[in-house]
Short mmCIF file of C-alpha atoms in Angstrom, two decimals:
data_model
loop_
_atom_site.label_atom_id
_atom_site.label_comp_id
_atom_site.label_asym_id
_atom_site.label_seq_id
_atom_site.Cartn_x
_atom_site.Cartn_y
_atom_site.Cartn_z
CA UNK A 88 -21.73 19.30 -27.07
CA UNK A 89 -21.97 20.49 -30.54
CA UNK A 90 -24.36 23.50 -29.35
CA UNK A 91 -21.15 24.83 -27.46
CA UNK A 92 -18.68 23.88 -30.12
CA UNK A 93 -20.29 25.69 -32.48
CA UNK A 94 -21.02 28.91 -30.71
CA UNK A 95 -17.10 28.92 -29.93
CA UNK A 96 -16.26 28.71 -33.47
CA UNK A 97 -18.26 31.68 -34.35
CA UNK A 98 -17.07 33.71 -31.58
CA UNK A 99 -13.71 32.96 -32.54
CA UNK A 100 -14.83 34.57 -36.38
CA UNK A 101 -16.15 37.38 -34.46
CA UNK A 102 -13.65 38.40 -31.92
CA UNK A 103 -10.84 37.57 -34.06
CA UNK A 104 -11.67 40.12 -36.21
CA UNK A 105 -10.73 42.91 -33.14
CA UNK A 106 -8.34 41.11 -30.79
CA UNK A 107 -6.29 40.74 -28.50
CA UNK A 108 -9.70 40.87 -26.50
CA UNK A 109 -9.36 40.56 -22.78
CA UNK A 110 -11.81 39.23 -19.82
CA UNK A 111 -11.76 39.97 -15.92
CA UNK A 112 -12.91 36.90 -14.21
CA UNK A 113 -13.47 37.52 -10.00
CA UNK A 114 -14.95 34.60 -7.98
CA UNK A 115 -16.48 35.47 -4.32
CA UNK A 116 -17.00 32.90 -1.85
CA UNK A 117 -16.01 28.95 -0.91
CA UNK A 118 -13.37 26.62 -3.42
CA UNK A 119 -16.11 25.25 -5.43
CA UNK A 120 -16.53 28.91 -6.39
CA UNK A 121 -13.48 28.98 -7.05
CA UNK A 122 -13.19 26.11 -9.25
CA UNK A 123 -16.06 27.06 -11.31
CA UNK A 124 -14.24 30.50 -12.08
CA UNK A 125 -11.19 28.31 -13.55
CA UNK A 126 -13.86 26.39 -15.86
CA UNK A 127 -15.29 29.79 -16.84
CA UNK A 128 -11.41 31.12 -17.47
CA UNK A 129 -10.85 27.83 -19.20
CA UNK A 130 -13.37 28.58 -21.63
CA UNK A 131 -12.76 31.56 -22.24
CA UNK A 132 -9.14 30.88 -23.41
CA UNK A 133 -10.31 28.11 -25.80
CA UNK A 134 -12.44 30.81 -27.00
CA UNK A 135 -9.76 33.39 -27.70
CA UNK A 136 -9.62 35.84 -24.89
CA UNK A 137 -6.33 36.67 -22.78
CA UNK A 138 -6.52 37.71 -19.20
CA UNK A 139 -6.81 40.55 -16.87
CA UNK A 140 -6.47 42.09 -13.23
CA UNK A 141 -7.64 45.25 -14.51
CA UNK A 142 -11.42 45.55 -14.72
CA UNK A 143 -10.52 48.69 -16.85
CA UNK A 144 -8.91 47.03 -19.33
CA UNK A 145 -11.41 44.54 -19.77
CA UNK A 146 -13.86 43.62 -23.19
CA UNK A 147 -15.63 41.11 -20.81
CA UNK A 148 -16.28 40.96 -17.06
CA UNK A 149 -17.51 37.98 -15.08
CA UNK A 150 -18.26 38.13 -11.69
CA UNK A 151 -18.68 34.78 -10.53
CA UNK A 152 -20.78 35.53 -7.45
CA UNK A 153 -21.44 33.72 -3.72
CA UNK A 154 -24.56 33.55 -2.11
CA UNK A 155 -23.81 31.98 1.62
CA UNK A 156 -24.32 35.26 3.35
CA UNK A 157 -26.56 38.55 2.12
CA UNK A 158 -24.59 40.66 2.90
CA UNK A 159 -21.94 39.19 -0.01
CA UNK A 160 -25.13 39.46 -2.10
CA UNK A 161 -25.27 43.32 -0.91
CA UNK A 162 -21.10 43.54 -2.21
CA UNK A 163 -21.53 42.57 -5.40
CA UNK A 164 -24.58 44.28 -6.41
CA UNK A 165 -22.63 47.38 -4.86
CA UNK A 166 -19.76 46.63 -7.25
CA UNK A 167 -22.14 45.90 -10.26
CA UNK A 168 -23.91 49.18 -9.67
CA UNK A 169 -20.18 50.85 -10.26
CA UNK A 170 -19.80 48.97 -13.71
CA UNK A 171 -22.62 51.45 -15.35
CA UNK A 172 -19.78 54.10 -15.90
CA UNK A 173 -17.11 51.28 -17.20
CA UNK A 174 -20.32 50.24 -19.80
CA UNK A 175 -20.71 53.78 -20.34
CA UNK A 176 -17.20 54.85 -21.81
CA UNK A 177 -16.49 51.44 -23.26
CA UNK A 178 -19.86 50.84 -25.29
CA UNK A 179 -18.96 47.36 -26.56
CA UNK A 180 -17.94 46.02 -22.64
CA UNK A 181 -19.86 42.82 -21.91
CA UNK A 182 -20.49 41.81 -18.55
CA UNK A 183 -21.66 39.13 -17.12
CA UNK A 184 -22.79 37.65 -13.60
CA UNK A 185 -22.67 33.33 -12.38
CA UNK A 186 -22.47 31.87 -9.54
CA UNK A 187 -24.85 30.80 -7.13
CA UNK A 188 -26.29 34.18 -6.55
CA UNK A 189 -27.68 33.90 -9.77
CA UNK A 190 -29.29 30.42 -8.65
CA UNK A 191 -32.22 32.14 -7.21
CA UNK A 192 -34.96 33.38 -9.86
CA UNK A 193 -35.57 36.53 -7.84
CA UNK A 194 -32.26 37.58 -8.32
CA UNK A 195 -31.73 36.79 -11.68
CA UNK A 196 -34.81 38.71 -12.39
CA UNK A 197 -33.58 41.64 -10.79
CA UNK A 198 -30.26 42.14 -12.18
CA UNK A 199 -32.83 41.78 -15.73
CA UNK A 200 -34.29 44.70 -14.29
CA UNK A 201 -32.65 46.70 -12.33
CA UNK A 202 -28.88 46.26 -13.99
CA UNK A 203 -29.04 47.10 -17.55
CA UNK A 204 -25.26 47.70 -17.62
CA UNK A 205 -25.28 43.48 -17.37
CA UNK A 206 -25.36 41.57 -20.51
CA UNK A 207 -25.92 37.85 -19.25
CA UNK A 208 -26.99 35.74 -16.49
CA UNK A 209 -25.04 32.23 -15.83
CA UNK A 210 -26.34 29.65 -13.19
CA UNK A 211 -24.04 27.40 -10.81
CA UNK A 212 -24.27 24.23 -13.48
CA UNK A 213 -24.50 26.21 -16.82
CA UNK A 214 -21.17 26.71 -17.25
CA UNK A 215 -20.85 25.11 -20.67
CA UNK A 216 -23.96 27.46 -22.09
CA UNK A 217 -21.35 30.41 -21.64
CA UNK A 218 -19.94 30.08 -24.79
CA UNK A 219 -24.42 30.58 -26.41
CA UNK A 220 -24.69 33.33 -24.32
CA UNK A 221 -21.80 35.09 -25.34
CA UNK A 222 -22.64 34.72 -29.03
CA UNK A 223 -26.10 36.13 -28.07
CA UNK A 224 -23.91 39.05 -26.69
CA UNK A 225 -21.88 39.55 -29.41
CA UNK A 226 -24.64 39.42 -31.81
CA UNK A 227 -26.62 42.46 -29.84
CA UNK A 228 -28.83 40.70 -27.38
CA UNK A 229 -30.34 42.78 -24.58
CA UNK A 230 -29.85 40.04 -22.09
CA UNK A 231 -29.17 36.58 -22.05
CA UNK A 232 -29.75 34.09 -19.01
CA UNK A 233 -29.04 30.74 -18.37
CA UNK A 234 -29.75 29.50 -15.11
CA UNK A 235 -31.28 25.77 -15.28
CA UNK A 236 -29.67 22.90 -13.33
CA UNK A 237 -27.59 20.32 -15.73
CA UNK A 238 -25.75 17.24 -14.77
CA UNK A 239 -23.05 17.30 -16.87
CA UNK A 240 -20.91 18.91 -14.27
CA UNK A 241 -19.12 20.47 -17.22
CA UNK A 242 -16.93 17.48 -17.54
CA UNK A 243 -15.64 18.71 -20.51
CA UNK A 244 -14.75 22.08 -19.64
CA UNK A 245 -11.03 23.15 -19.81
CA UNK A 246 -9.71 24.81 -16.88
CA UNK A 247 -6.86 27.68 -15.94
CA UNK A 248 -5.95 26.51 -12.73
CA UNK A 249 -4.78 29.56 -10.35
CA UNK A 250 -1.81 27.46 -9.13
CA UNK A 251 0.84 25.44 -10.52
CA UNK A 252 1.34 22.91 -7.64
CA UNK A 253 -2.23 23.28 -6.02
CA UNK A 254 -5.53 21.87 -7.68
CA UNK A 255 -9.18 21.49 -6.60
CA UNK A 256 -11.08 18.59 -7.60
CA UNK A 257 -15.33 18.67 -7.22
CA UNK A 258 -16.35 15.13 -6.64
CA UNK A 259 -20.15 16.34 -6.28
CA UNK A 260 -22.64 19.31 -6.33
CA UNK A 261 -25.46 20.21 -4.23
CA UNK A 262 -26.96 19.11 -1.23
CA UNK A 263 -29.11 17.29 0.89
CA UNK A 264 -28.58 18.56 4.11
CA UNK A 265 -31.14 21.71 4.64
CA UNK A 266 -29.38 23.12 7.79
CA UNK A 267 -31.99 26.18 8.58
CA UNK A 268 -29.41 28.65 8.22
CA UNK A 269 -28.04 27.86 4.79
CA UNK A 270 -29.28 28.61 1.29
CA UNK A 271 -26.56 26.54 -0.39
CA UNK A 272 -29.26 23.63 -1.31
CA UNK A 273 -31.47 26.19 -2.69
CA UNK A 274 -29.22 27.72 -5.06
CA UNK A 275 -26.45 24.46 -5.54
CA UNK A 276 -29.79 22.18 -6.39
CA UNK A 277 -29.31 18.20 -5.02
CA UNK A 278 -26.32 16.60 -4.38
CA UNK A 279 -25.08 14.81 -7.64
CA UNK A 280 -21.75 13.08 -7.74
CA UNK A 281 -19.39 13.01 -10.61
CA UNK A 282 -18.25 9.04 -11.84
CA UNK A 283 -15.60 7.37 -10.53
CA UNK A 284 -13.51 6.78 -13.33
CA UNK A 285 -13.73 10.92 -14.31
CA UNK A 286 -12.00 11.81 -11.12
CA UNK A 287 -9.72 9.22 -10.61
CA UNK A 288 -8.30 10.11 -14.63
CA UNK A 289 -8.34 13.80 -13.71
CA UNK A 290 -6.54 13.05 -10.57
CA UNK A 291 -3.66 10.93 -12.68
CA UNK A 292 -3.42 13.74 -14.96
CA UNK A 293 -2.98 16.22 -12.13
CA UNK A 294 -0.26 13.59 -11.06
CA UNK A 295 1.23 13.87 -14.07
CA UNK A 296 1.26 16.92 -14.37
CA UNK A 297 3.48 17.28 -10.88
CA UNK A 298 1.06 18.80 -9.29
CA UNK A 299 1.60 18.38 -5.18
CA UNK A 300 -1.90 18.87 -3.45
CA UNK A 301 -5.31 17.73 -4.56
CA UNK A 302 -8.12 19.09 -2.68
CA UNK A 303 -11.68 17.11 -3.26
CA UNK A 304 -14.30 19.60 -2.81
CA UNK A 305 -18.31 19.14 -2.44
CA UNK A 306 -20.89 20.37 0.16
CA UNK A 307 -20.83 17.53 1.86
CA UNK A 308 -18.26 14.95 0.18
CA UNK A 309 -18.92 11.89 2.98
CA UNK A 310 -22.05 11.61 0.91
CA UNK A 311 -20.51 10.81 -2.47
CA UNK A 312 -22.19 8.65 -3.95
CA UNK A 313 -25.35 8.37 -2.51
CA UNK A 314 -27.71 9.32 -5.58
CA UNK A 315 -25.33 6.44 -7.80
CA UNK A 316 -26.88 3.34 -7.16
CA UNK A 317 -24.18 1.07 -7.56
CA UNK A 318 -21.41 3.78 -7.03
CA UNK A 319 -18.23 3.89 -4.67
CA UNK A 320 -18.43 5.20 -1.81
CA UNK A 321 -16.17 8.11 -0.51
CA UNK A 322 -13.33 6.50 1.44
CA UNK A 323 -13.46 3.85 -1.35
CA UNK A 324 -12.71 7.02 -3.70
CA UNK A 325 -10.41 8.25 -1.37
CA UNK A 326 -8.32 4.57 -1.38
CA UNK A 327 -8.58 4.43 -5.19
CA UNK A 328 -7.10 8.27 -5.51
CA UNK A 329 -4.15 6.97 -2.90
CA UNK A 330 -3.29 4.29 -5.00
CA UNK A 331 -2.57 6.51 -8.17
CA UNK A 332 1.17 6.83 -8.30
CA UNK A 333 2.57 10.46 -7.91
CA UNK A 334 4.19 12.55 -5.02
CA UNK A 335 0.99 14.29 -4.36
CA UNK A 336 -0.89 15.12 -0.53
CA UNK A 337 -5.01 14.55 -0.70
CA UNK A 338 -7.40 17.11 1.15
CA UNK A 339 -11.16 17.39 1.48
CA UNK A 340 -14.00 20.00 2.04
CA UNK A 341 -16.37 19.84 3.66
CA UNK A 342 -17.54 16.81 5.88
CA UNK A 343 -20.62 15.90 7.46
CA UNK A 344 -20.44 14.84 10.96
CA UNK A 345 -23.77 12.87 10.51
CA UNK A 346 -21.69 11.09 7.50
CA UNK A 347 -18.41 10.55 9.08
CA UNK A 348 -18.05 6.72 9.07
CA UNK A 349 -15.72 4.62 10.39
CA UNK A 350 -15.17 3.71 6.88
CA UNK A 351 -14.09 7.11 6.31
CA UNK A 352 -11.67 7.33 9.49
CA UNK A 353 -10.18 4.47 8.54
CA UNK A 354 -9.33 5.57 5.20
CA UNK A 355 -7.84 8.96 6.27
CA UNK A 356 -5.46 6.67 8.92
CA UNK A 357 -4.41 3.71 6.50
CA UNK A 358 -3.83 6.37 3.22
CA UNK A 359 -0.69 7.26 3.37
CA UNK A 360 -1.46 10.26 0.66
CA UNK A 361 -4.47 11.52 2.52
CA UNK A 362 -3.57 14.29 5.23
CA UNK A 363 -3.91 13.64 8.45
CA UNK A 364 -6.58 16.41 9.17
CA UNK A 365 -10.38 16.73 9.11
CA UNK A 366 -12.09 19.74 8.68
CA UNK A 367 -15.49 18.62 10.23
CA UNK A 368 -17.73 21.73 11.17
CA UNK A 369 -19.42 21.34 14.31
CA UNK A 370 -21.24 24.58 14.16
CA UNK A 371 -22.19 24.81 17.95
CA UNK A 372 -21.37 22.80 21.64
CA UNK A 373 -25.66 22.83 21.76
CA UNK A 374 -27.28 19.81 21.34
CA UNK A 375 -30.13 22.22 21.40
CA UNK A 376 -28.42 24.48 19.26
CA UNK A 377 -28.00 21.39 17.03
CA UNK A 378 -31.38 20.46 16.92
CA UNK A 379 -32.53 23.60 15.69
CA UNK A 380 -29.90 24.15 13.13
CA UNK A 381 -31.11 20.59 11.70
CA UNK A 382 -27.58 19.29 11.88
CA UNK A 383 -28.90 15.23 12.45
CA UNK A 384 -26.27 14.83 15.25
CA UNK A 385 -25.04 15.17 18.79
CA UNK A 386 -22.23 16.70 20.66
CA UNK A 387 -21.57 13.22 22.13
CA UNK A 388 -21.92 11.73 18.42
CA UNK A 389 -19.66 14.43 17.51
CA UNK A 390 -16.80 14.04 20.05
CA UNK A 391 -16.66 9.77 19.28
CA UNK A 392 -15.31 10.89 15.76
CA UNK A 393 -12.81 13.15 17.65
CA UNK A 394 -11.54 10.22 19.86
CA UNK A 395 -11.44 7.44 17.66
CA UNK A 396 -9.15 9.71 15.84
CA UNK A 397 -7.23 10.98 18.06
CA UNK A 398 -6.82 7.45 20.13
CA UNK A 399 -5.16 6.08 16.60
CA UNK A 400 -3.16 9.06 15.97
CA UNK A 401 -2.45 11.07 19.01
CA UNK A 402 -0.96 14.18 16.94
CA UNK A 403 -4.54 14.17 14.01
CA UNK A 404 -5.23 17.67 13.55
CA UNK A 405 -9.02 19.09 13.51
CA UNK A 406 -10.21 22.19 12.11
CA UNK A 407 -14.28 23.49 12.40
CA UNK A 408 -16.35 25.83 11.35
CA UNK A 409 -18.64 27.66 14.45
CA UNK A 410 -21.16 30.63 14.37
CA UNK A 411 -21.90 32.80 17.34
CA UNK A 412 -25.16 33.66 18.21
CA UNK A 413 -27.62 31.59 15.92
CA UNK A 414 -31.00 32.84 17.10
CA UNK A 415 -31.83 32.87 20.65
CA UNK A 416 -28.50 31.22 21.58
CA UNK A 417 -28.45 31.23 25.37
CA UNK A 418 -25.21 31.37 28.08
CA UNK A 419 -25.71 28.05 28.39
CA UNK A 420 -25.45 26.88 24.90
CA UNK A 421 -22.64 29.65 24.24
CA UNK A 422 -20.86 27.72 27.21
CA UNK A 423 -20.92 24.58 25.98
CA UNK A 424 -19.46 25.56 22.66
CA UNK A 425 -16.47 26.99 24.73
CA UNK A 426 -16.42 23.95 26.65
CA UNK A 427 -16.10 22.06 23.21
CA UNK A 428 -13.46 23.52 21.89
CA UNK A 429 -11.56 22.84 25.30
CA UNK A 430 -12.09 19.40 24.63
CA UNK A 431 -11.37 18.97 21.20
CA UNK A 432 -8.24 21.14 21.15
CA UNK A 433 -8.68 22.52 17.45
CA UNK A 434 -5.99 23.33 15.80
CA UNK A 435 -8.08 26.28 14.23
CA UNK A 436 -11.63 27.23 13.98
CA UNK A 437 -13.32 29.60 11.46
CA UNK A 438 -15.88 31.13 13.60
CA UNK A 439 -19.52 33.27 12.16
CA UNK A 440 -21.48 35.85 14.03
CA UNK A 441 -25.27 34.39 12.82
CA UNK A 442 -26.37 36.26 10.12
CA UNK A 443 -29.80 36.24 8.82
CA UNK A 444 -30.29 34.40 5.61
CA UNK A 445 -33.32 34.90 3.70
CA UNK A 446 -34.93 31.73 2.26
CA UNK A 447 -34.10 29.44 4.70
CA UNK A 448 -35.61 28.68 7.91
CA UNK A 449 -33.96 30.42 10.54
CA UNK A 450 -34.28 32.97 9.21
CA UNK A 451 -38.50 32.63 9.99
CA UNK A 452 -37.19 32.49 14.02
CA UNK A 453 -37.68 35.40 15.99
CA UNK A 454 -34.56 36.84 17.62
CA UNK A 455 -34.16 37.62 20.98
CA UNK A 456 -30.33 37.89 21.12
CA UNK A 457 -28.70 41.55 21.28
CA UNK A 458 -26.46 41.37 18.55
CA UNK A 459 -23.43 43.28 21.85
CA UNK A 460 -24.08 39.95 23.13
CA UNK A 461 -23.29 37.95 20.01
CA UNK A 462 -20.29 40.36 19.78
CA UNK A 463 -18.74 39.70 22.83
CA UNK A 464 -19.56 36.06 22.72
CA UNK A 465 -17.01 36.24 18.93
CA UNK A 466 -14.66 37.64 21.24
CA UNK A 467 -14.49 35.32 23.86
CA UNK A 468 -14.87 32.42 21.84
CA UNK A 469 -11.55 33.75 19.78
CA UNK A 470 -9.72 34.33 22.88
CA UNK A 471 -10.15 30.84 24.21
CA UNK A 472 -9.07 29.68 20.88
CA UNK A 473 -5.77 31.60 20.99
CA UNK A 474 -4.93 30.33 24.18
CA UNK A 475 -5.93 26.66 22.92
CA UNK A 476 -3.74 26.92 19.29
CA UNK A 477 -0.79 28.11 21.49
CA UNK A 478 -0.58 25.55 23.90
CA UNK A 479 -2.14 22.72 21.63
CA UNK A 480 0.77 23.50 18.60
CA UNK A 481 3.41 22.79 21.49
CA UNK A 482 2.89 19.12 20.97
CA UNK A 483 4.70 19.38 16.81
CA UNK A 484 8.23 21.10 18.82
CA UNK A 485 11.19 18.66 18.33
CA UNK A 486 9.11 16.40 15.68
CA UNK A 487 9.44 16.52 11.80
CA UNK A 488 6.87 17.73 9.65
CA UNK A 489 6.31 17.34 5.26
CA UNK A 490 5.48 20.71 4.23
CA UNK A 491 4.52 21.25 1.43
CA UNK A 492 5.99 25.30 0.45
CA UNK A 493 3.04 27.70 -0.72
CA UNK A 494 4.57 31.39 -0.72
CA UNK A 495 7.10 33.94 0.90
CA UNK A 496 6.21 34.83 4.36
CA UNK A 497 4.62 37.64 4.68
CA UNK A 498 5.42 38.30 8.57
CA UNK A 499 9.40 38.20 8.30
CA UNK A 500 12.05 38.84 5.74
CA UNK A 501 13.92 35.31 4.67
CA UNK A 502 10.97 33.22 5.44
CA UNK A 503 9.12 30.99 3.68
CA UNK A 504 5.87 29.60 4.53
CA UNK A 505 3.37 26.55 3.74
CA UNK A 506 1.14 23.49 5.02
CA UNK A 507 2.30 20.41 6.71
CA UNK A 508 0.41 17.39 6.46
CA UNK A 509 -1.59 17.81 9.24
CA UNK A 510 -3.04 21.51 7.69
CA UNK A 511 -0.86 23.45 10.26
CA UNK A 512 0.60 26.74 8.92
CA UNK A 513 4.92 26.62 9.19
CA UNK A 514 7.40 29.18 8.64
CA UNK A 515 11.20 28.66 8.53
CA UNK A 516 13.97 30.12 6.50
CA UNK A 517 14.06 30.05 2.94
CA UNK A 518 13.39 31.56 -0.14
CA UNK A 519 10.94 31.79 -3.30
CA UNK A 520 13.08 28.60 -4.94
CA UNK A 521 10.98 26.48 -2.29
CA UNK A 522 7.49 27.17 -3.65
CA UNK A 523 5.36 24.26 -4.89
CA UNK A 524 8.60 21.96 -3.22
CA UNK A 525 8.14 19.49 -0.50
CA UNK A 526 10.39 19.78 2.37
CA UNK A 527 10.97 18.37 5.51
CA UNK A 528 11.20 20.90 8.47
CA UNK A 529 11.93 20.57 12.38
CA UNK A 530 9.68 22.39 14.38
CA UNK A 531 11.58 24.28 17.13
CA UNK A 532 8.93 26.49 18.45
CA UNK A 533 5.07 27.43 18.36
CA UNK A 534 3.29 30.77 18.14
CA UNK A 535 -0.91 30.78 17.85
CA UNK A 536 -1.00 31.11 14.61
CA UNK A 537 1.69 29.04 12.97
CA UNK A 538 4.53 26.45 14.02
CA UNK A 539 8.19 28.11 13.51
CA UNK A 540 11.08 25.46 12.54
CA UNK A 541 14.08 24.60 9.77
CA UNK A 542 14.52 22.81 7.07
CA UNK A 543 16.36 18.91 7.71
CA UNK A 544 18.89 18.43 5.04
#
């Protein structure tokens, strides 16, 4: 990319003439997010620029926006608005907005207009132009935007990881999928997987580097693939990553439940790298519900995933995603969510209250739900959930699990806490020497949130 090599060179001439210069990178939303705000920090340091958690220390802000829900829309114009007095007593600030807010024309066309305080618009895939439209910056442009869809994934991108032992790998971007109540295909664009060969020699390096967990990320990563004719397929990416020596546990976000082979299942139970643990949203109990969410599958297609699992491997943990109150939502299919969850036994769920997207097709439906109903339906479906996690984590007490240490607890003094294998949250005595260490821990008693043990010498 000699268009981006270029502009970094002359950057370099320009900010070198005033540094140390420092930027403020914040990234809202989902891991992918987050991942694209360590490309955007990894540029920036071959560029020259240190780092800051001060916003008022800052010579360059980049808010690196999500655009799931409007209301985080409504956040960070509310936080942009507050940058006009920053711009104001630091003239040469230069701020910038990505992320998939900044996907939508409409949007980018209003910050244009209505936030003169910004300097520069950056789209989800135009992550290499950064280093062009900071130049423009730099050289006195009014506003610069970049917002057109690439497929360069910005493979060659350098990257600040926020962990040392933790690193997320995109396999793909975009999607197919056009649930009714999600933007994410209108502002991620179509899915488009990354090679093969590209992850598998990132993957090694992350090996390498000792890094312990390797989370694959994509919208829907059971689809890799798809748009390659002639490419692997996802649990043949998955086999090929478990091969690649290392001590090193593999994760994935999100699947598909329409796209959850038994390929796939198979792959998570033979790999002895891959966690034993699916996050597979379900979204609703409804096969009504289903249908007019555009999900493409059934509670009963839904729950022979569960059990084939769960037949091979009696202790495979499941976590889902679930939102309350999607438009006219009756008792009836608020009941059979409940009753799903019963049946499943999740180990957690990350529940929604519906909230109206514009753009996408639900949010055309007329509601007839009283949003004290949807409340109290959150409610009860987090109580039943409570009761479920306590009971359900019972099952780990007495057995051994590989945890792999993430932080000091912050519930009790001399306590250290991280994920097993099977994604379930465990404290136990230790200290801060643990972190980013594998350790093997008997489980000796379960609360709703967490499992409680010790370390095995």
């Amino acid at each position: 990319m000699p268009e981006k090599q270029a502009a970094v060179k002359e950057i370099k001439a320009i900010i070198g003439k005033k540094l140390p210069q420092k930027a403020y990178v914040r990234s809202f939303g989902c891991q992918l997010n987050v991942s694209d705000g360590e490309k955007i920090k990894g540029l920036l340091k071959e560029i020259g620029y240190e780092f800051t958690e001060n916003e008022n220390e800052a010579d360059l802000i980049i808010l690196n926006t999500c655009a799931v829900r409007e209301n985080a829309e409504d956040r960070v114009f509310g936080i942009v608005g507050s940058m006009k007095k920053l711009k104001e007593l630091k003239n040469d600030l230069i701020i910038g907005i990505s992320g998939c807010m900044t996907a939508q024309e409409h949007i980018a066309e209003k910050i244009r207009k209505s936030y003169p305080q910004v300097d520069f618009v950056l789209g989800t895939s135009a992550i290499n132009s950064l280093p062009g439209l900071l130049l423009d910056c730099l050289k006195g442009s009014r506003f610069s935007c970049d917002i057109n869809e690439y497929a360069d994934f910005s493979e060659a991108a350098p990257q600040v990881r926020e962990s040392t032992f933790k690193a997320s790998v995109p396999i793909m971007f975009g999607c197919n999928n056009f649930c009714t109540y999600c933007i994410v295909p209108y502002v991620r664009g179509r899915e488009r997987s990354r090679k093969a060969e590209d992850i598998v020699n990132e993957v090694k390096q992350l090996a390498a580097d000792g890094y312990k967990e390797i989370m694959l990320l994509g919208q829907n990563v059971n689809s890799y693939g798809n748009d390659m004719e002639g490419s692997v397929s996802f649990p043949q990416l998955l086999r090929m990553i478990n091969d690649i020596e290392g001590d090193f546990v593999i994760r994935f976000m999100s699947s598909h439940p329409k796209d959850a082979s038994k390929e796939l299942m198979d792959a998570i139970l033979e790999c002895e790298k891959v966690a034993k643990h699916l996050h597979l949203p379900v979204q609703s109990g409804s096969n009504k519900i289903l249908a007019d969410m555009n999900r493409r599958y059934t509670v009963e297609k839904y729950l022979e995933i569960v059990d084939y699992l769960r037949e091979r491997d009696p202790l495979f943990s499941f976590t889902t995603d679930l939102i309350v109150g999607f438009p006219n939502e009756s008792d009836e299919d608020f009941a059979a969510t409940i009753e799903l969850i019963k049946r499943v036994k999740y180990d957690n769920i990350y529940s929604f209250i519906y909230s109206k997207r514009t753009g996408t097709k639900a949010a055309e439906i007329d509601d007839r739900t009283p949003e004290e109903v949807k409340s109290r339906r959150m409610r009860e479906l987090l109580e039943a959930q409570r009761e479920i996690s306590t009971e359900y984590y019972k099952r780990f007490i007495g057995r051994k699990m590989r945890v792999l240490v993430d932080d000091t607890s912050k519930k009790r003094e001399g306590y250290v806490t991280g994920k097993s294998n099977e994604f379930i949250i465990v404290e136990f005595p230790g200290d801060s020497t643990l972190i980013g260490r594998f350790v093997d821990v008997e489980i000796t008693e379960a609360r709703n949130w967490a499992v409680i043990g010790k370390i095995i010498d």
